[in-house]
PDB file of C-alpha atoms in Angstrom:
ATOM      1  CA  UNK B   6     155.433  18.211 190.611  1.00  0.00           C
ATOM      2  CA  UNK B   7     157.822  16.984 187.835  1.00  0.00           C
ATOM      3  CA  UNK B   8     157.730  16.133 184.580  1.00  0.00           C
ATOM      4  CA  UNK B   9     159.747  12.877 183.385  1.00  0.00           C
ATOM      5  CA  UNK B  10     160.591  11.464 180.185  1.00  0.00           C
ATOM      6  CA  UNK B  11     162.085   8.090 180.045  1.00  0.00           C
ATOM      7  CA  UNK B  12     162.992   5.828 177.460  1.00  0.00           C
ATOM      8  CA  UNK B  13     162.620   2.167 178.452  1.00  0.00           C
ATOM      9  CA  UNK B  14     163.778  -0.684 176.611  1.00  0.00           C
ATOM     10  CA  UNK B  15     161.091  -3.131 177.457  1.00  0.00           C
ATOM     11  CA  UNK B  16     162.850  -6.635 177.058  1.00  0.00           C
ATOM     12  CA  UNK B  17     160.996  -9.747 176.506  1.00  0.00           C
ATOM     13  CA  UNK B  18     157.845  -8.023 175.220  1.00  0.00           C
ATOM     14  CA  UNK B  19     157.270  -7.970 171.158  1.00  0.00           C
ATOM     15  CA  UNK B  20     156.450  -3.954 171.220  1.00  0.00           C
ATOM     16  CA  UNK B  21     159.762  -3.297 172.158  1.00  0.00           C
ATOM     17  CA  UNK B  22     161.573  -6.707 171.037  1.00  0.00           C
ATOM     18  CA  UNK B  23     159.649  -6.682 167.284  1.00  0.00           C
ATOM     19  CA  UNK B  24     159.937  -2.920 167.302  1.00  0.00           C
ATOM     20  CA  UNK B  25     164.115  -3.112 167.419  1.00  0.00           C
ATOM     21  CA  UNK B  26     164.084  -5.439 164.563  1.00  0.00           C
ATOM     22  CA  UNK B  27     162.328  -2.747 162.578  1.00  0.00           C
ATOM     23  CA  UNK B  28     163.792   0.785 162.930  1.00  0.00           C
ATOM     24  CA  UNK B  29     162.093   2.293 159.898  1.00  0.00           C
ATOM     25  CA  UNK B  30     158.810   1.536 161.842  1.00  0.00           C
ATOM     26  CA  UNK B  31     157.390   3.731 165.037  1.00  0.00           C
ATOM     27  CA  UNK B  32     154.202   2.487 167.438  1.00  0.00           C
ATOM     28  CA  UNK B  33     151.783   4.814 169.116  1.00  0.00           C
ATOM     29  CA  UNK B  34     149.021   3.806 171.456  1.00  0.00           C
ATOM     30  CA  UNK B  35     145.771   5.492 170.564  1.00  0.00           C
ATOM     31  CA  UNK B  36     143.564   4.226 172.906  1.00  0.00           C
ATOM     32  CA  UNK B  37     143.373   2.878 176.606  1.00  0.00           C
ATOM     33  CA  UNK B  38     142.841  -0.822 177.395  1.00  0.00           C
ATOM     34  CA  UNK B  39     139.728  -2.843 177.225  1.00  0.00           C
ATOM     35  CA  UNK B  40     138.094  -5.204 178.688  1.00  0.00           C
ATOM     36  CA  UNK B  41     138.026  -6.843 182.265  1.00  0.00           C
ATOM     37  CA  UNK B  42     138.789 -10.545 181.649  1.00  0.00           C
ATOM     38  CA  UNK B  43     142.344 -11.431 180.539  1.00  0.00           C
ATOM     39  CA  UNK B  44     141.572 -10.417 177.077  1.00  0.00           C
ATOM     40  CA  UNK B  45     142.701  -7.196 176.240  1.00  0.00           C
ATOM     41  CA  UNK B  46     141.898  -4.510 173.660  1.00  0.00           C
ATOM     42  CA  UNK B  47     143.755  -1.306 172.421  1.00  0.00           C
ATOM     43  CA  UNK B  48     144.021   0.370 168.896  1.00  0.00           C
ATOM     44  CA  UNK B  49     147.697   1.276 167.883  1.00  0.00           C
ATOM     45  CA  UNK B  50     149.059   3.647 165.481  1.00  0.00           C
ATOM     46  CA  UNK B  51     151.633   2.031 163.266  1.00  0.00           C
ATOM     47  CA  UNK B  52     153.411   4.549 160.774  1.00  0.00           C
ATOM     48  CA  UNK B  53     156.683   4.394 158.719  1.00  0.00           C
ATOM     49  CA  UNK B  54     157.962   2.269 155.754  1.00  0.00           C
ATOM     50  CA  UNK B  55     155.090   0.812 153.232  1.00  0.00           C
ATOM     51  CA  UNK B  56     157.077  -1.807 152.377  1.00  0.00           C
ATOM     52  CA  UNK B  57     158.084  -2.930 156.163  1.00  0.00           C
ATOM     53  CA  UNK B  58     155.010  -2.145 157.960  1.00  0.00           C
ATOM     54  CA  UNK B  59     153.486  -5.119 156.747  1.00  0.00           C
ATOM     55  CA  UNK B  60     156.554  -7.428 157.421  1.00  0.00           C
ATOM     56  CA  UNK B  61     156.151  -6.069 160.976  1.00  0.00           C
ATOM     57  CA  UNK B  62     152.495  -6.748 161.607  1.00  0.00           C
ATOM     58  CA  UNK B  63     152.707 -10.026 160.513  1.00  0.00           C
ATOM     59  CA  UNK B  64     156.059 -11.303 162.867  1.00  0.00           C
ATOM     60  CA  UNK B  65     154.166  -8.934 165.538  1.00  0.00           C
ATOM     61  CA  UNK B  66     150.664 -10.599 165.305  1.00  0.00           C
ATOM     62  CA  UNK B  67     153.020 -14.257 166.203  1.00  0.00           C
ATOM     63  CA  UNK B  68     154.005 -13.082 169.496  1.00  0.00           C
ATOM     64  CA  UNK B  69     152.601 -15.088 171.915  1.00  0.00           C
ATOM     65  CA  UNK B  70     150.805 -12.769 174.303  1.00  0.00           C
ATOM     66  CA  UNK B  71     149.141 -11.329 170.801  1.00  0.00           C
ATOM     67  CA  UNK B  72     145.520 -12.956 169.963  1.00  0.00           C
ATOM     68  CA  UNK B  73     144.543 -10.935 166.862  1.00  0.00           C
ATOM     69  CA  UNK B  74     145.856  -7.886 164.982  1.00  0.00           C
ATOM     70  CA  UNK B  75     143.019  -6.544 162.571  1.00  0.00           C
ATOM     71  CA  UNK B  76     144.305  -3.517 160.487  1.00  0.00           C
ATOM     72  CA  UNK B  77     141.521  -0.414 160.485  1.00  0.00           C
ATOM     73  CA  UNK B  78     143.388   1.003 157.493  1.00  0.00           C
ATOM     74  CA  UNK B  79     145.445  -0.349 154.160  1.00  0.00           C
ATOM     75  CA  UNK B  80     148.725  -1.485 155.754  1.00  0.00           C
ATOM     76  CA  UNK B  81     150.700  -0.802 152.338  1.00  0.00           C
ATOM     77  CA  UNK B  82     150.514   3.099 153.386  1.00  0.00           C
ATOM     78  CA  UNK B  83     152.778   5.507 155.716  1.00  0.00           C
ATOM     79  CA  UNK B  84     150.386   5.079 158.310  1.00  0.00           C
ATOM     80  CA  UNK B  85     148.436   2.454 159.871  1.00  0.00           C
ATOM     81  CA  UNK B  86     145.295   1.931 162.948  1.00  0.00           C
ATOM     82  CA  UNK B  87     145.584  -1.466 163.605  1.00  0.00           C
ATOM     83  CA  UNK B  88     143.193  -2.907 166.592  1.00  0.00           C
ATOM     84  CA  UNK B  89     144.955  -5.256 168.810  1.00  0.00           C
ATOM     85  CA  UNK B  90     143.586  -7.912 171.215  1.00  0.00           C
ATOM     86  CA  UNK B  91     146.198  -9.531 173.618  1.00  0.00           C
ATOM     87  CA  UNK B  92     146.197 -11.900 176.765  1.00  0.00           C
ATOM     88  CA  UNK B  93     147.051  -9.596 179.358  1.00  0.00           C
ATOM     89  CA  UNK B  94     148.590 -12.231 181.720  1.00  0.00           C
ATOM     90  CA  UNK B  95     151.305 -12.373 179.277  1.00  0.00           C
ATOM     91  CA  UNK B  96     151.573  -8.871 178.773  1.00  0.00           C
ATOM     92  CA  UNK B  97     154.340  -7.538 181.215  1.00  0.00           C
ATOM     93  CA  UNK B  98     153.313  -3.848 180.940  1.00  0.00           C
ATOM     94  CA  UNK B  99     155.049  -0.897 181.988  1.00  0.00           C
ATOM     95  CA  UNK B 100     151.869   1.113 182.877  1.00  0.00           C
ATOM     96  CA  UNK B 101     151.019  -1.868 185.325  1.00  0.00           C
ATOM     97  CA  UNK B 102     154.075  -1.384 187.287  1.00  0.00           C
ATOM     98  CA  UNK B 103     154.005   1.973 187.247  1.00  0.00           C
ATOM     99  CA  UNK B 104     150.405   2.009 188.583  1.00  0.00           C
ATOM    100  CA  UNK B 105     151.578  -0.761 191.185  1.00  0.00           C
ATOM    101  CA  UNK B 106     154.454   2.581 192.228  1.00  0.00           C
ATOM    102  CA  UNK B 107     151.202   4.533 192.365  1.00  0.00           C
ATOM    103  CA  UNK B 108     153.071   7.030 189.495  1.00  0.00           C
ATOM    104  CA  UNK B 109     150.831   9.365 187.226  1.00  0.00           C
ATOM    105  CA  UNK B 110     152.051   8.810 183.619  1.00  0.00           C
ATOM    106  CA  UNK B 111     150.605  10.303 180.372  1.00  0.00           C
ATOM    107  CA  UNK B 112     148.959   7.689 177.732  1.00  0.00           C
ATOM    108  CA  UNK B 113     149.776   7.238 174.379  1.00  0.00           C
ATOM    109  CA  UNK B 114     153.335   5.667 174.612  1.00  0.00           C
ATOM    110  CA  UNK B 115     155.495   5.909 171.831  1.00  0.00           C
ATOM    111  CA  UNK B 116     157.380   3.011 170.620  1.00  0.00           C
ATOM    112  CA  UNK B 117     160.519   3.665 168.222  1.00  0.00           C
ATOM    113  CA  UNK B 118     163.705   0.970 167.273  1.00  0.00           C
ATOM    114  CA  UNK B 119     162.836  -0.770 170.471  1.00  0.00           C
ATOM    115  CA  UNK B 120     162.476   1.947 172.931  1.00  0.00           C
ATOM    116  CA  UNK B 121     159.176   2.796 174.307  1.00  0.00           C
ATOM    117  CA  UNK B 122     158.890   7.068 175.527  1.00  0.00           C
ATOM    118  CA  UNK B 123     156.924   7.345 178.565  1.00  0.00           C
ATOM    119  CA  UNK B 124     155.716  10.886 180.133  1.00  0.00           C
ATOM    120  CA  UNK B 125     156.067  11.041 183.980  1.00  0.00           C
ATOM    121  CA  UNK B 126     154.517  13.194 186.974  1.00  0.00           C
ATOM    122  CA  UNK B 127     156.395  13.011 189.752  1.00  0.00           C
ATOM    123  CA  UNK B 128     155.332  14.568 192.950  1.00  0.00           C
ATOM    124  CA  UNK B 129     157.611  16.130 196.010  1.00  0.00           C
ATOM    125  CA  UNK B 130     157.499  12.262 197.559  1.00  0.00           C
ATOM    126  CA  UNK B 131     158.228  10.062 194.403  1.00  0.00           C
ATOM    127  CA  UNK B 132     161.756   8.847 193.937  1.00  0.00           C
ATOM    128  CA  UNK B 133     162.903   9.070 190.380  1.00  0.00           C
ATOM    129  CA  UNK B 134     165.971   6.352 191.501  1.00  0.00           C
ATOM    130  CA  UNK B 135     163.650   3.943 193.043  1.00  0.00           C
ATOM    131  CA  UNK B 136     161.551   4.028 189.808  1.00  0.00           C
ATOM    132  CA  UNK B 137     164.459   3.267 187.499  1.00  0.00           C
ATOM    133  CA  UNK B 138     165.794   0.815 189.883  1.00  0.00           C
ATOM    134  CA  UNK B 139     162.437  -0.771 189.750  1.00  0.00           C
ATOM    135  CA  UNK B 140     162.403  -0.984 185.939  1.00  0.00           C
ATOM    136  CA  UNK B 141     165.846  -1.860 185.493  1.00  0.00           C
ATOM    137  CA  UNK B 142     165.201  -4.826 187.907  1.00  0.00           C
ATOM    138  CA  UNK B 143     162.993  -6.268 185.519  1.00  0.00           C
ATOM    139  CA  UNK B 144     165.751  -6.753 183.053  1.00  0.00           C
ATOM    140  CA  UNK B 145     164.817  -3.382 181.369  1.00  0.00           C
ATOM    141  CA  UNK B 146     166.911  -0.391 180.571  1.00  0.00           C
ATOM    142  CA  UNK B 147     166.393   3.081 180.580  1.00  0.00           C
ATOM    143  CA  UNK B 148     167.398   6.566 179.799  1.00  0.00           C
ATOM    144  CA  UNK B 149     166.045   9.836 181.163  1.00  0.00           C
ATOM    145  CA  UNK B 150     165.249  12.343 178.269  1.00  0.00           C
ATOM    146  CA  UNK B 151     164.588  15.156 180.014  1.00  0.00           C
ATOM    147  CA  UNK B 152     163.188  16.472 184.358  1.00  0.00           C
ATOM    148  CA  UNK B 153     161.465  19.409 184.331  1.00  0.00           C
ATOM    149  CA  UNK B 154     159.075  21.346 187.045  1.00  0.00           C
ATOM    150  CA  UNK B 155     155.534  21.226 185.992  1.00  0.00           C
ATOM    151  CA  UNK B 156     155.320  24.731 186.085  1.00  0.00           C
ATOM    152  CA  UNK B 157     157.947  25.286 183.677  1.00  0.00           C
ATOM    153  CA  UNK B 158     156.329  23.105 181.267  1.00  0.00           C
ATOM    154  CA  UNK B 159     153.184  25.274 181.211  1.00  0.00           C
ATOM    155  CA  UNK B 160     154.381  28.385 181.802  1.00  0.00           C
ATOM    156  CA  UNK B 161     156.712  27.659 178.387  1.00  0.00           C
ATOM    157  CA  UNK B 162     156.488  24.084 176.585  1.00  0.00           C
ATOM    158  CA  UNK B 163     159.356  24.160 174.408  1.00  0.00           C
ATOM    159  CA  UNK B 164     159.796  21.762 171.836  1.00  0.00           C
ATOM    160  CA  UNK B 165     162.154  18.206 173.140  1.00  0.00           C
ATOM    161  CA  UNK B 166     164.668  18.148 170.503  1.00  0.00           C
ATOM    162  CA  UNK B 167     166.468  15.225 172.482  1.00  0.00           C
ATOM    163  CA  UNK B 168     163.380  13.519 172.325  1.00  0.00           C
ATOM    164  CA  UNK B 169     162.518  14.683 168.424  1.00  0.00           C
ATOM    165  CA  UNK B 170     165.977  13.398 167.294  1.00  0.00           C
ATOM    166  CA  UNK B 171     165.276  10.091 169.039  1.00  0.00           C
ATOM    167  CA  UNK B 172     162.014   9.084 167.019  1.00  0.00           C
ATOM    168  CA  UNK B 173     163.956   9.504 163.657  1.00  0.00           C
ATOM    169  CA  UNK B 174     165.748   6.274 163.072  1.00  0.00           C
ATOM    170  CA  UNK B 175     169.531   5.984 162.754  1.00  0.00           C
ATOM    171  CA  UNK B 176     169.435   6.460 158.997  1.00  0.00           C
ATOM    172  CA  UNK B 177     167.454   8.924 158.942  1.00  0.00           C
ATOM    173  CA  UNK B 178     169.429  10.951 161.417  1.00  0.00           C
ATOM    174  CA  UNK B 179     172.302  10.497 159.237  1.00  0.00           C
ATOM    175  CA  UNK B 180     170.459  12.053 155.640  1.00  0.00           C
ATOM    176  CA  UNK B 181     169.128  14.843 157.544  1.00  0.00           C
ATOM    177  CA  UNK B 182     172.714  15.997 159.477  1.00  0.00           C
ATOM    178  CA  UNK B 183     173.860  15.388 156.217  1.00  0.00           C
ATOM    179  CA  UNK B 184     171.649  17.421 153.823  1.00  0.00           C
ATOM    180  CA  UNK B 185     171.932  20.241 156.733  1.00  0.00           C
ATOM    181  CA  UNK B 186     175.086  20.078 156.812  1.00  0.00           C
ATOM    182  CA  UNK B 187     175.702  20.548 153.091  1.00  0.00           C
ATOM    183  CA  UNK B 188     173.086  23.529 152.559  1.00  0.00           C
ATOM    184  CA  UNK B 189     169.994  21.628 151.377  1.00  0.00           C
ATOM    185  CA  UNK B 190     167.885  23.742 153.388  1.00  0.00           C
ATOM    186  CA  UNK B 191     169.662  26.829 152.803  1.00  0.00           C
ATOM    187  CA  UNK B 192     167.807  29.826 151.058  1.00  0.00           C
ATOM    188  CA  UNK B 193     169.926  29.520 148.538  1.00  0.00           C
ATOM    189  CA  UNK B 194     169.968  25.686 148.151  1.00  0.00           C
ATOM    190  CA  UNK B 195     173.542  24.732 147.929  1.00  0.00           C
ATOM    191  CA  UNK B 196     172.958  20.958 147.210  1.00  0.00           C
ATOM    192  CA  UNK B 197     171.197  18.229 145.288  1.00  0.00           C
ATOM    193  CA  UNK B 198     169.471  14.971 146.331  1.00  0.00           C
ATOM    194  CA  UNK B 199     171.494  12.803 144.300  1.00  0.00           C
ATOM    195  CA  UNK B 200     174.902  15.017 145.534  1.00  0.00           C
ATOM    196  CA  UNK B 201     173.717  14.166 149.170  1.00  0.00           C
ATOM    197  CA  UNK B 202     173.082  10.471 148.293  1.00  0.00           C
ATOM    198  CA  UNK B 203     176.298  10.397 146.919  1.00  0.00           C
ATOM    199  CA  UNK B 204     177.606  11.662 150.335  1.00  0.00           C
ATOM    200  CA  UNK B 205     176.663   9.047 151.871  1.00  0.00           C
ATOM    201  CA  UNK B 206     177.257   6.203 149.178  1.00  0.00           C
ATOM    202  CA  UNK B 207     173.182   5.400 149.057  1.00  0.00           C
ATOM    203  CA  UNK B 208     170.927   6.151 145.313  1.00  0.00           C
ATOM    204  CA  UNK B 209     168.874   9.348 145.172  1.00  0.00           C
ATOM    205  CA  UNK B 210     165.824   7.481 145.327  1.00  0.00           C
ATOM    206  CA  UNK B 211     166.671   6.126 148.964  1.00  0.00           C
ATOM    207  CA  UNK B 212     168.025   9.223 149.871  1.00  0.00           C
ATOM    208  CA  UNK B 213     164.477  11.067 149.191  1.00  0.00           C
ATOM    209  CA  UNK B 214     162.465   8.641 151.056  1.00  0.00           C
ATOM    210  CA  UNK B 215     164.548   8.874 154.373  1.00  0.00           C
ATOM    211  CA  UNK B 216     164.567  12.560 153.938  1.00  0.00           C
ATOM    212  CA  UNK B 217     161.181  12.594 153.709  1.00  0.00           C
ATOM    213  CA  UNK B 218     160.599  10.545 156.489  1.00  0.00           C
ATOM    214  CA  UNK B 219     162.646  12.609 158.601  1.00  0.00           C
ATOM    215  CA  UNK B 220     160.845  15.841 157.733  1.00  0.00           C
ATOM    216  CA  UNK B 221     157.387  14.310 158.300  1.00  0.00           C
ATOM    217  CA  UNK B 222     158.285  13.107 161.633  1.00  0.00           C
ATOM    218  CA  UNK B 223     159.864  16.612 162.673  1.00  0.00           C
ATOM    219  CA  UNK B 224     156.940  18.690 161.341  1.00  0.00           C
ATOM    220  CA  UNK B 225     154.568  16.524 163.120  1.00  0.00           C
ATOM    221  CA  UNK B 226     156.313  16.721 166.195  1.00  0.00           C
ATOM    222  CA  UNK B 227     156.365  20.878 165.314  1.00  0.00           C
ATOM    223  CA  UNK B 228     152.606  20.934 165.038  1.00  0.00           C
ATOM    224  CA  UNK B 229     151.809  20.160 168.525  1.00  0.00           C
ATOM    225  CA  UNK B 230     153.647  23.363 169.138  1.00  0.00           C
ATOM    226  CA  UNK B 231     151.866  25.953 166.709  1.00  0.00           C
ATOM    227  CA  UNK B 232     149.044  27.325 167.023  1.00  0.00           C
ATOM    228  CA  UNK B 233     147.535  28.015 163.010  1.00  0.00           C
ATOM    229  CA  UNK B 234     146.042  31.003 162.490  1.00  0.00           C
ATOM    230  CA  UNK B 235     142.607  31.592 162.640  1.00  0.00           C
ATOM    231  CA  UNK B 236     141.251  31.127 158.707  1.00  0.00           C
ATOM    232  CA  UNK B 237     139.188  34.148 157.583  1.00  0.00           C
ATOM    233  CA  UNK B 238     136.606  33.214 155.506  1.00  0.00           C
ATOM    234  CA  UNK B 239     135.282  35.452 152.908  1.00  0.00           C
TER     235      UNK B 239
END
């Protein structure tokens, strides 16, 4: 059995339409549908800019298939549960078609500038063409991050830095290459904030916060691939 990671530009649905429009913003499925009837449950994880997240939720809670979007948490923060209830027969969702392929996939899909990261486990019979060719049929794109043997994965799960660069918007990309690049992270620190900002012609202040965002984004990724030490309590 494989693993497969594929990015999917889901056109004509607001996760992945509404998502594009905001960059700064990431989406993370935290629970598994509700519900038998064509209304729909599911808590998401919304994290990223304060001052866009709201923006977002409010042009996301007017798509169409969307019935109500009630946040859990303060939306003015870096991280929001929101619980969302949507009419399923205008949802056209990617885990329905690959459950119509009969495909194993791992929940908890991960939704960044407009591309949604799904986990797949292929067996000896499954066609990784046909699937693509299936999506893509739809009017979708896709890319394939990464095909590795199951095995392999367990026997040594290395960290997807294809997949870690790919959550960090554009932007963000750009001030962390950048303050790499110029020895920010250096033991000796060879640069400032404001001498990276100037860099790249944006204030200090902006510079910090994508910087920032970056580096909480990569060390969360990082966790899932530590383990901590056991705490010895005195």
């Amino acid at each position: 059995m494989r693993e497969v990671i594929l990015q999917i530009r889901h056109h004509g649905e607001p996760e992945s339409d509404i998502s594009a429009k905001y960059p700064e913003v990431t989406l993370q499925s935290r629970s598994s549908m509700t519900g038998r009837t064509t209304s729909r449950k599911r808590i998401i994880e919304v994290s990223g800019d304060p001052a866009v997240i709201p923006k977002f939720l409010e042009e996301f809670g007017e798509a169409d298939p969307i019935i109500a979007l009630e946040p859990l948490s303060p939306v003015d923060r870096e991280r929001v549960f929101v619980a969302m209830t949507y009419d399923a027969y205008k949802w056209d969702s990617i885990s329905e078609r690959l459950s119509d392929m009969g495909i194993h996939y791992r929940n908890g899909t991960t939704i960044t500038a407009g591309w949604e990261r799904w986990t797949l486990y292929l067996g000896d019979d499954d066609d990784l063409s046909s699937i693509v060719e299936t999506i893509e049929a739809a009017g979708n794109e896709t890319r394939l991050v990464r095909s590795v043997e199951l095995s392999e994965v367990e026997a040594n799960d290395q960290l997807d830095v294809t997949a870690l660069v790919r959550e960090l918007t554009p932007r963000q990309q750009e001030v962390l290459a950048t303050a790499i690049d110029c020895g920010y992270y250096r033991m000796q620190r060879e640069t400032t904030i404001e001498e990276i900002g100037e860099e790249l012609g944006i204030a200090p202040t902006t510079t910090w916060e994508h910087l920032k965002r970056a580096e909480h984004k990569v060390m969360r990724e990082m966790a899932d691939h530590l383990d901590p030490p056991a705490v010895v309590r005195r």
